[in-house]
Structure formats: C-alpha cells, structure tokens
Amino acid sequence: MPLNRRQIAWRAAQDLADGAYVNLGIGLPTMVADFIPADREIVLHSENGILGVGPAPGDNEIDWDLINAGKQPITLVTGGSYVHHTDSFLMIRGGHLDLALLGAFEVSEAGDLANWTTDDPSFPPGVGGAMDLAVGAKEIRVLVEHTTRAGAPRIRRQCELPLTAAGVVRRIYTDLAVIDVTAGGLVVREIVEDVDFPTLQARTEAMLRPAPDISVLRPPAL
Amino acid sequence: MPLNRRQIAWRAAQDLADGAYVNLGIGLPTMVADFIPADREIVLHSENGILGVGPAPGDNEIDWDLINAGKQPITLVTGGSYVHHTDSFLMIRGGHLDLALLGAFEVSEAGDLANWTTDDPSFPPGVGGAMDLAVGAKEIRVLVEHTTRAGAPRIRRQCELPLTAAGVVRRIYTDLAVIDVTAGGLVVREIVEDVDFPTLQARTEAMLRPAPDISVLRPPAL
Amino acid sequence: MIDKRVRSLADAVAGTPDGAVVLCAGFGGAGLPNALCEALIEQGARDLTVVANNAGTGRTGLAALLAARRVRRIICSFPRSAGSVVFEELYAKGEIELELVPQGIISERMRCAAAGLGGFYSPVSVGTRLADGKEHREIDGRIHVLEKPLKGDVALLAADRGDRWGNLTYRKSARNFNPTMAMAASLSIAQVRHIVELGEIDPEMVITPGIFVDRLVEVPV
Amino acid sequence: MIDKRVRSLADAVAGTPDGAVVLCAGFGGAGLPNALCEALIEQGARDLTVVANNAGTGRTGLAALLAARRVRRIICSFPRSAGSVVFEELYAKGEIELELVPQGIISERMRCAAAGLGGFYSPVSVGTRLADGKEHREIDGRIHVLEKPLKGDVALLAADRGDRWGNLTYRKSARNFNPTMAMAASLSIAQVRHIVELGEIDPEMVITPGIFVDRLVEVPV
C-alpha cells in the first residue's frame, strides 16, 4: 500500500543526521518536524529568520510573532535564535544548511527540480525561497507523491514545468519508494511492500534501476 | 597666530548640524568630539562598530572592550548601540553618515584626498577605513595643518601622494583658514586674524579665491 | 536634539510621492506595518511600486492599499497565500504588474543598495526562467547572474520597541524583512508597539540602529 | 546531541592544515582570539595566510604567531599600530607578504563568501592604487571595481558567552569582525569567556547563531 503523507514525512525524518541543520519546505516537508527520532538533536531552520523551530504551540500558547515559512504558529526550541531575513538567506545560500527537504511538482533523472510554477495563467506564480534553497543548501532531498492525482508521473526524464534549479536533487522520497539520483541515473533504494519493481517503473517516466541491496520500505502506521 | 590642533578641531565642531551622524577619523578629527556645542545632539560613529561614541572614560571606568577606531578607550552615550564590523561599513559606504571628518597628507584643488600612504618604503602602508569613508559618507571634510613641518603646502594643484579618493573633499579646516572646494576652485571662507590673503596663498600651492563674505577666524583660547 | 517620533500616522507617511518605491516589511502575519499601509491610502500617493515578500492578505494593510488601486507594480517572491484575494483579483484582471524575485535575492538586493554597492553575482535562478535577460558570468567554475541593488524611496516597518533616536527592536520572527528594509530606503518609517525612553533599550539588543530610521509612530497592536 | 565545546585550546585548533587561510578577529585590543593564535603555534601549522584588521601588537596573540614565522602572508587594512613591532620587523626584512585591502572591503568580501555570492561591485578604491588590476565597470553613472569573495579555512574568534550549540554573544566593540568571520570560514573556532547552559542566552540577543560555529573553548580572560 502506498505511504500516506505522514508516512512519507516519517521516512524522510529517519535519514536526518544528529546535529544537522535542516530547512523544511512548505507543505509535505514541514510535516517531517513531527517525526524526528527522539535520540537526535536536529536544528530546523525557517527562512523567515528562525534557527531552532520547535513543535506547534498549544492553543493557548499561540504567538503570531512566531511563525514558520508556511505562516503557521510554531515555538522555538531551547538554544534557538532569531535572525533577520537577509541573514537567514545568507545561511541558505552560503551552504550553511546541511540539508533542505523540499516539495516538488516534478523531478528529473538528472536531479532537476521543478517546484515553483505550474504555468497556470489564471494563477499568479510564486517562487518564495525555493530557488535560493535549491542552489544553497549542501544537499537537496525531495518529498513528493509518486504521481499526480491524475496518475501522471512526477519523476521524469526531463521536467516539463519550468525549473527551480538544474541537477540539485540527490534523494527522492515518494509514497512508493526511496530513490537516489546518481551519476548513473535513478537508483531505487527502498520500495513499499506490495508494489513490485515493474509496477514502480510503470508509474515513473524516467528509467529506474534497483539498488543491489534494495530493501522493503515498511513505515509504522501513522 | 595659527590655530593649534585643538582649535582646528573646535572650528570643525562648530559646523556640525544638530542630529548629524558623523564619523571622526583617527588623529586630529578625533579631537572634534571634545568641542561639540552643548546645544546639539550629534551621533558619532566609530568604524569598529559603534554608533554613539561618548567621551573618554575616567581612569576607573576604562573598559578595553569599548574602544574607538584609534584604539583608545571610550564610552557609549545614552541611545548608542553596537553593530558588527560589516554593518558598520554598510553605514559608511551606503551613504548613511552625514559627514566624515578626516585627516589628510594632501588635498587637491579638485577635492582629491591623499591620506593613506607617504610611500615611505621603510614604512608599511595602512589604509584602514579611509577609502570606504572617502567614497561613502554624504560629505567629506578634512582637518589638516596648512603646511608640513618642513613648510611644504598640503593644499596642492594635484596630490603628489597616492590618492585615497578623487574629488570628494568639500571643506578644509586648517590652522590658517577654512576653505571650501567648489566647482570654481578653492574659496577661502575664513582666515585667521594676523595672516593676510597673500601670505595664505604663498603657503598654498593651489590657487585660492577669497569668498565675497570672507571673515576672520577667531577661535577661543584652547 | 534628535526626536524622530511623530504624533500621528498621517505625519508618519506625509510626503510620500506618487510613483514611489515602497518597501513594505513583514512575512506572513508577523512584522506587518498594516497601520502605515492604511495611512498611505489616506495620504493619497498613487502609482506606487511595492516591494514585499507577500502581496497582502484579507482586506487590511497592504491588501487595502492594493484594493485602493494605489499600486501599479509589486516586486515579491510569493504573492499567493491564504487570503491574498485582492492581489489575485487584480492580477487576473491584468491590473497589477508582478515582478517575481527569489526571496533571498529580494533582501540581498535591498542590502546591496543599503551597503552602497553596485550589484552582486549570485548562483540563484541560474538555468531558470527567472534568470532570463540577466547577465551571466562564470566565476570559479560556477555560473552566476548579476543582480542589481534595489533601493526604496520609502520603507514601511513594524517594530516592537523604539526610542526617539529611532533605535528599534522586534519580537521573534516579526524581525524578518524589517532591519534590511530600514537600511535600504531614503525615508524609513516605523510603527512601533511601544515607544520607550532613550536608554531603555540595551545597546547590545538594538537590532535596527536609529541611523536607519527617520520617523516612528506608536501603534499599540 | 550537539556539543561543540572542546576541552582544551589544543583540541580547539587541532587539524589546522599548513597553508590554511586563517581569519583572525579583533580590532585594536578588543575581541582578539589571542589564546587561539598562541595555540596555533603549538599546533604547528605553517605557511598560513592570515586575514585580520591589524597585524598584531606586542609579542602575544597574532604577533606571536607572526614571530614564530608561521604566516607567509597577511591580508589586512591597517598593519601598523602602536606596538606592531613584530610585523614591522618582518615587513622590513621582506619576510612577510602584505595585501592591503580597504577595511570595509575586507569584511564585505568575507560576508560575500559567507553568503554564497560570487563577487560584488564596489565604488571603494576607484581611482587609487588599490584598484590596480581590478575589473572596472560603470553602473548607473558611477565607476565600480569587482571584488571577490574571501573565504577562510579557519576562523579564530573571541566571544563573551557561548553555549554548547555554539551560540555566541560579544561585549561592546569586541563584537567587531567576529560575527562576519564566524560565517565566512569552513571551520570556526571561538574562545569564549563564559560557557553557559543552553537556553541561558536570550534568543533575541544571540549575535552569532551556532550554525556558524564549529568549536568553542572556555578561556576566562
């Protein structure tokens, strides 16, 4: 069975290294904060100027001066700090973040990322911090549903949609698999229990290759 | 009689506008702080990251974490603040200071400033913040002795020494006169009591012109 | 005597010329100079270019200024958000121009202007549509685009505390664009929750030194 | 668990390679990482390039590192000051290279590296000898020179308080180059007067967030 969104976030969270500085993009990546393993101290960065994003506040603790990039109220962890926006993006662009977890519309087999506009003319485009993050963090990983609601593959030979950045994505977490972008193409590291490799390939435009040690992706019930 | 150094500093201080943000260069300009008219609130900037430099501390109040650009202990006035060095020079270069008062080796009739190296090979050159200040402050005025100890004029047709910046000086305070650098050349605004114009001209390489309302420069005894 | 306090919102925004470039601080709901935006409607300046991260939400603040048709053009990174209804209407009708700039580049361009620099080379947006028309240059093996300074005529700011010299502090993530915009405009105007006595703000805690602020007005929200 | 505290000065500077570019903070007598400079003598790295505002005074700290002949080259704005005897001796004998950079450009170039940018255009030094060999360009009617990022392999910092995450505060003008250098090096090392518990530093008062700091050691001077 495909992972639900919380399970995709859980899977991405398992790979976070203790002590890492990590930016979580808006949407699915933001949910990763809820699944950070208890034995690790991870410092979450929010582009609006926060280092050390904590869990959502209780209803009585909401402070509208303390919000994340998705404009939701948050808390600050012990040891966290505030910076102004230009310094926040200095952190992003200057390679100070170990990792950014981003959402995507499409990812190509070369690691190209398209996540800022669907080119829908009735819909104003919004880039936010996506392009800064895509070229600035030390590593980019993407969380994305494997296909669109209409069933079209999001992992493509080439992106159809306008790029956010070329050749930046290193790992893709989907509801079906964990896939690495390598110099030799896309390599499937993990695949969910009841989906076989040909089925996964059929839902993916780009060519996939199983890792020699491919394993089963078994999330907890979430 | 020529002004002494304290009197030159006094004269420059009289022109400071209430509310002005002012950087004082090392040496003679630093002395201007001692003569700011009591009815004016002037915010003194120090390049190492201080806005609101106050008077020298008493002997028991010296704090070596609080020094000016000349590395002397100072105090901070009420309302003052600290910034890091890059922000301090953002203030300087970005036109946020109303005025910088600088020392000089030479000034030309076009307002060229030479104040960073005498080209003495036995002596390592030091530029400090001089070039940043010279192009960054809204206005540059110079405090300088009219001639060298050997009697050579410091106000020249062209600077002989390497430039700090070209065409930036607007007013020159010397021990003999107050001189404006104008599009039409050097205009003497004030001259000390017992020096006549031909004598002043003889001690100046560049051509001088008396202002129509030229007045006598009469400092207090200091 | 330096006293940058003004008595009213009208005094605060007085003199804003038609055609001005207005830097409007805030991110999401935090640090927004809503009262100043609304005062600008009353003041009457038209044909404005607004620089902001978002394009207003609901019908207040920046959204009200847009609804009053005072803004010809908006330079921002993320115009759409929950409630950006006014902007979306104007955009759909072609009644507002949008210049989309990556978020970090907006603030870096403002800092560039604030710092008296002529431009900078950035790797952001290379290979994307947002780099179209920009000068490209390879530096140390990486392609960069040339970005130009972005200076405001007016900055509208929201701070927590301020004193008569214009020293400002912010609360938590309400800091966001405020310090950079304060530095990057010819005339910087702050609405502050609490005007305090000179000296009440610890010199080590001043986030925006008064040199960057021209006027402040108390708006206790 | 994040714990950047190290037990000794030797641990703090361990691994500094020969040929490293070392950013050395401080201005005059304030904010100087003297204990770290001296630990670097013991550590043994040679052929260093040092970036600093001044070139050391007396026989301690940076001056001691120069005296130990570990520094091939110094990039600074104002090498001479009262007591810069070691530097002056080496300079007179031609035993140290000097690259003179205007003071604000040193820190702006380090910030440029810290911010992931490829360079910037500056009006500083135009028309002077220090602009020789630099690319010139007219932008909006003003001549600028292109300045390149200046990145350190190691930064040596001196702070007042620090916690195990590496968050730092400074006292008064001892702040100076420390925050910028902390951001601009691959390995940033701070000597701090007081190591405090995580959470003791008010989040609004953190000047250097821990993300920029790799190691800190308590040196109560």
PDB file of C-alpha atoms in Angstrom, chain A residues 102-217:
ATOM      1  CA  LEU A 102      11.593  20.327  -0.479  1.00  0.00           C
ATOM      2  CA  GLY A 103       8.342  19.571  -2.193  1.00  0.00           C
ATOM      3  CA  ALA A 104       8.193  19.218  -5.967  1.00  0.00           C
ATOM      4  CA  PHE A 105       5.885  19.177  -8.949  1.00  0.00           C
ATOM      5  CA  GLU A 106       8.454  17.220 -10.953  1.00  0.00           C
ATOM      6  CA  VAL A 107      11.962  15.860 -10.572  1.00  0.00           C
ATOM      7  CA  SER A 108      14.095  14.691 -13.495  1.00  0.00           C
ATOM      8  CA  GLU A 109      16.506  11.789 -13.652  1.00  0.00           C
ATOM      9  CA  ALA A 110      19.316  14.366 -13.677  1.00  0.00           C
ATOM     10  CA  GLY A 111      18.066  15.804 -10.389  1.00  0.00           C
ATOM     11  CA  ASP A 112      16.434  18.831 -11.991  1.00  0.00           C
ATOM     12  CA  LEU A 113      13.769  20.274  -9.747  1.00  0.00           C
ATOM     13  CA  ALA A 114      10.507  21.957 -10.776  1.00  0.00           C
ATOM     14  CA  ASN A 115       8.525  23.195  -7.798  1.00  0.00           C
ATOM     15  CA  TRP A 116       7.600  26.826  -8.257  1.00  0.00           C
ATOM     16  CA  THR A 117       5.053  27.228 -11.033  1.00  0.00           C
ATOM     17  CA  THR A 118       2.573  25.112 -12.912  1.00  0.00           C
ATOM     18  CA  ASP A 119       2.350  27.837 -15.555  1.00  0.00           C
ATOM     19  CA  ASP A 120      -1.388  28.055 -15.000  1.00  0.00           C
ATOM     20  CA  PRO A 121      -2.190  31.522 -16.390  1.00  0.00           C
ATOM     21  CA  SER A 122      -5.099  32.073 -14.004  1.00  0.00           C
ATOM     22  CA  PHE A 123      -2.772  31.529 -11.079  1.00  0.00           C
ATOM     23  CA  PRO A 124      -0.013  34.004 -10.153  1.00  0.00           C
ATOM     24  CA  PRO A 125       3.334  32.235  -9.821  1.00  0.00           C
ATOM     25  CA  GLY A 126       5.191  32.214  -6.509  1.00  0.00           C
ATOM     26  CA  VAL A 127       8.814  31.253  -6.107  1.00  0.00           C
ATOM     27  CA  GLY A 128       9.397  32.049  -2.423  1.00  0.00           C
ATOM     28  CA  GLY A 129      12.714  30.723  -1.204  1.00  0.00           C
ATOM     29  CA  ALA A 130      12.724  27.650  -3.446  1.00  0.00           C
ATOM     30  CA  MET A 131      15.449  28.791  -5.841  1.00  0.00           C
ATOM     31  CA  ASP A 132      17.681  30.044  -3.024  1.00  0.00           C
ATOM     32  CA  LEU A 133      17.327  26.756  -1.155  1.00  0.00           C
ATOM     33  CA  ALA A 134      17.799  24.631  -4.249  1.00  0.00           C
ATOM     34  CA  VAL A 135      21.241  26.064  -5.015  1.00  0.00           C
ATOM     35  CA  GLY A 136      22.301  26.923  -1.477  1.00  0.00           C
ATOM     36  CA  ALA A 137      21.830  24.014   0.887  1.00  0.00           C
ATOM     37  CA  LYS A 138      24.592  21.401   0.987  1.00  0.00           C
ATOM     38  CA  GLU A 139      22.116  18.723  -0.036  1.00  0.00           C
ATOM     39  CA  ILE A 140      18.618  18.712  -1.503  1.00  0.00           C
ATOM     40  CA  ARG A 141      16.113  15.914  -0.989  1.00  0.00           C
ATOM     41  CA  VAL A 142      12.583  15.949  -2.264  1.00  0.00           C
ATOM     42  CA  LEU A 143       9.337  14.628  -0.771  1.00  0.00           C
ATOM     43  CA  VAL A 144       6.698  14.088  -3.404  1.00  0.00           C
ATOM     44  CA  GLU A 145       3.778  11.869  -4.283  1.00  0.00           C
ATOM     45  CA  HIS A 146       4.958   9.481  -6.955  1.00  0.00           C
ATOM     46  CA  THR A 147       2.277  10.528  -9.440  1.00  0.00           C
ATOM     47  CA  THR A 148      -0.194  13.377  -9.816  1.00  0.00           C
ATOM     48  CA  ARG A 149      -3.814  12.855  -8.820  1.00  0.00           C
ATOM     49  CA  ALA A 150      -4.458  12.169 -12.495  1.00  0.00           C
ATOM     50  CA  GLY A 151      -1.789   9.452 -12.423  1.00  0.00           C
ATOM     51  CA  ALA A 152       0.894  11.280 -14.415  1.00  0.00           C
ATOM     52  CA  PRO A 153       4.437  10.527 -13.267  1.00  0.00           C
ATOM     53  CA  ARG A 154       6.267  13.230 -11.333  1.00  0.00           C
ATOM     54  CA  ILE A 155       9.671  11.595 -11.807  1.00  0.00           C
ATOM     55  CA  ARG A 156      10.517  12.408 -15.394  1.00  0.00           C
ATOM     56  CA  ARG A 157      13.233  12.079 -17.981  1.00  0.00           C
ATOM     57  CA  GLN A 158      13.117  15.853 -18.215  1.00  0.00           C
ATOM     58  CA  CYS A 159      10.934  18.280 -16.336  1.00  0.00           C
ATOM     59  CA  GLU A 160       8.085  19.699 -18.386  1.00  0.00           C
ATOM     60  CA  LEU A 161       7.458  22.519 -15.961  1.00  0.00           C
ATOM     61  CA  PRO A 162       9.797  25.499 -15.528  1.00  0.00           C
ATOM     62  CA  LEU A 163      12.850  24.592 -13.461  1.00  0.00           C
ATOM     63  CA  THR A 164      13.662  25.759  -9.968  1.00  0.00           C
ATOM     64  CA  ALA A 165      17.243  24.569 -10.368  1.00  0.00           C
ATOM     65  CA  ALA A 166      19.107  22.068 -12.505  1.00  0.00           C
ATOM     66  CA  GLY A 167      20.818  18.947 -11.196  1.00  0.00           C
ATOM     67  CA  VAL A 168      20.388  19.550  -7.479  1.00  0.00           C
ATOM     68  CA  VAL A 169      18.209  16.742  -6.096  1.00  0.00           C
ATOM     69  CA  ARG A 170      20.061  13.821  -4.503  1.00  0.00           C
ATOM     70  CA  ARG A 171      17.267  11.731  -2.988  1.00  0.00           C
ATOM     71  CA  ILE A 172      13.515  11.433  -3.578  1.00  0.00           C
ATOM     72  CA  TYR A 173      11.017  10.167  -1.010  1.00  0.00           C
ATOM     73  CA  THR A 174       7.669   9.182  -2.503  1.00  0.00           C
ATOM     74  CA  ASP A 175       4.637   7.218  -1.363  1.00  0.00           C
ATOM     75  CA  LEU A 176       6.076   4.212  -3.211  1.00  0.00           C
ATOM     76  CA  ALA A 177       9.839   4.337  -2.904  1.00  0.00           C
ATOM     77  CA  VAL A 178      13.089   5.950  -1.843  1.00  0.00           C
ATOM     78  CA  ILE A 179      15.109   6.796  -4.908  1.00  0.00           C
ATOM     79  CA  ASP A 180      18.629   8.188  -5.199  1.00  0.00           C
ATOM     80  CA  VAL A 181      19.738  10.420  -8.039  1.00  0.00           C
ATOM     81  CA  THR A 182      23.184   9.207  -9.029  1.00  0.00           C
ATOM     82  CA  ALA A 183      25.632   9.914 -11.819  1.00  0.00           C
ATOM     83  CA  GLY A 184      24.446   6.622 -13.299  1.00  0.00           C
ATOM     84  CA  GLY A 185      20.754   7.520 -13.127  1.00  0.00           C
ATOM     85  CA  LEU A 186      17.959   6.850 -10.669  1.00  0.00           C
ATOM     86  CA  VAL A 187      18.564   4.040  -8.194  1.00  0.00           C
ATOM     87  CA  VAL A 188      15.718   2.613  -6.104  1.00  0.00           C
ATOM     88  CA  ARG A 189      16.885   2.036  -2.519  1.00  0.00           C
ATOM     89  CA  GLU A 190      13.576   1.053  -0.974  1.00  0.00           C
ATOM     90  CA  ILE A 191      10.182   0.096  -2.321  1.00  0.00           C
ATOM     91  CA  VAL A 192       6.905  -0.374  -0.465  1.00  0.00           C
ATOM     92  CA  GLU A 193       5.827  -3.856   0.421  1.00  0.00           C
ATOM     93  CA  ASP A 194       3.104  -4.612  -2.091  1.00  0.00           C
ATOM     94  CA  VAL A 195       4.443  -2.805  -5.161  1.00  0.00           C
ATOM     95  CA  ASP A 196       6.850  -4.674  -7.424  1.00  0.00           C
ATOM     96  CA  PHE A 197       9.604  -3.082  -9.410  1.00  0.00           C
ATOM     97  CA  PRO A 198       7.857  -3.243 -12.833  1.00  0.00           C
ATOM     98  CA  THR A 199       4.810  -1.517 -11.317  1.00  0.00           C
ATOM     99  CA  LEU A 200       7.025   1.196  -9.839  1.00  0.00           C
ATOM    100  CA  GLN A 201       8.753   1.648 -13.202  1.00  0.00           C
ATOM    101  CA  ALA A 202       5.376   1.886 -14.942  1.00  0.00           C
ATOM    102  CA  ARG A 203       4.462   4.835 -12.714  1.00  0.00           C
ATOM    103  CA  THR A 204       7.774   6.588 -13.395  1.00  0.00           C
ATOM    104  CA  GLU A 205       8.740   8.215 -16.674  1.00  0.00           C
ATOM    105  CA  ALA A 206      12.482   8.098 -16.044  1.00  0.00           C
ATOM    106  CA  MET A 207      14.346   4.810 -16.111  1.00  0.00           C
ATOM    107  CA  LEU A 208      14.827   3.248 -12.671  1.00  0.00           C
ATOM    108  CA  ARG A 209      17.435   0.763 -11.539  1.00  0.00           C
ATOM    109  CA  PRO A 210      17.140  -1.301  -8.356  1.00  0.00           C
ATOM    110  CA  ALA A 211      19.976  -0.927  -5.886  1.00  0.00           C
ATOM    111  CA  PRO A 212      21.858  -4.194  -5.312  1.00  0.00           C
ATOM    112  CA  ASP A 213      20.698  -4.079  -1.693  1.00  0.00           C
ATOM    113  CA  ILE A 214      17.181  -2.792  -2.402  1.00  0.00           C
ATOM    114  CA  SER A 215      15.001  -3.213   0.657  1.00  0.00           C
ATOM    115  CA  VAL A 216      11.382  -3.039   1.635  1.00  0.00           C
ATOM    116  CA  LEU A 217      10.022   0.284   2.880  1.00  0.00           C
TER     117      LEU A 217
END
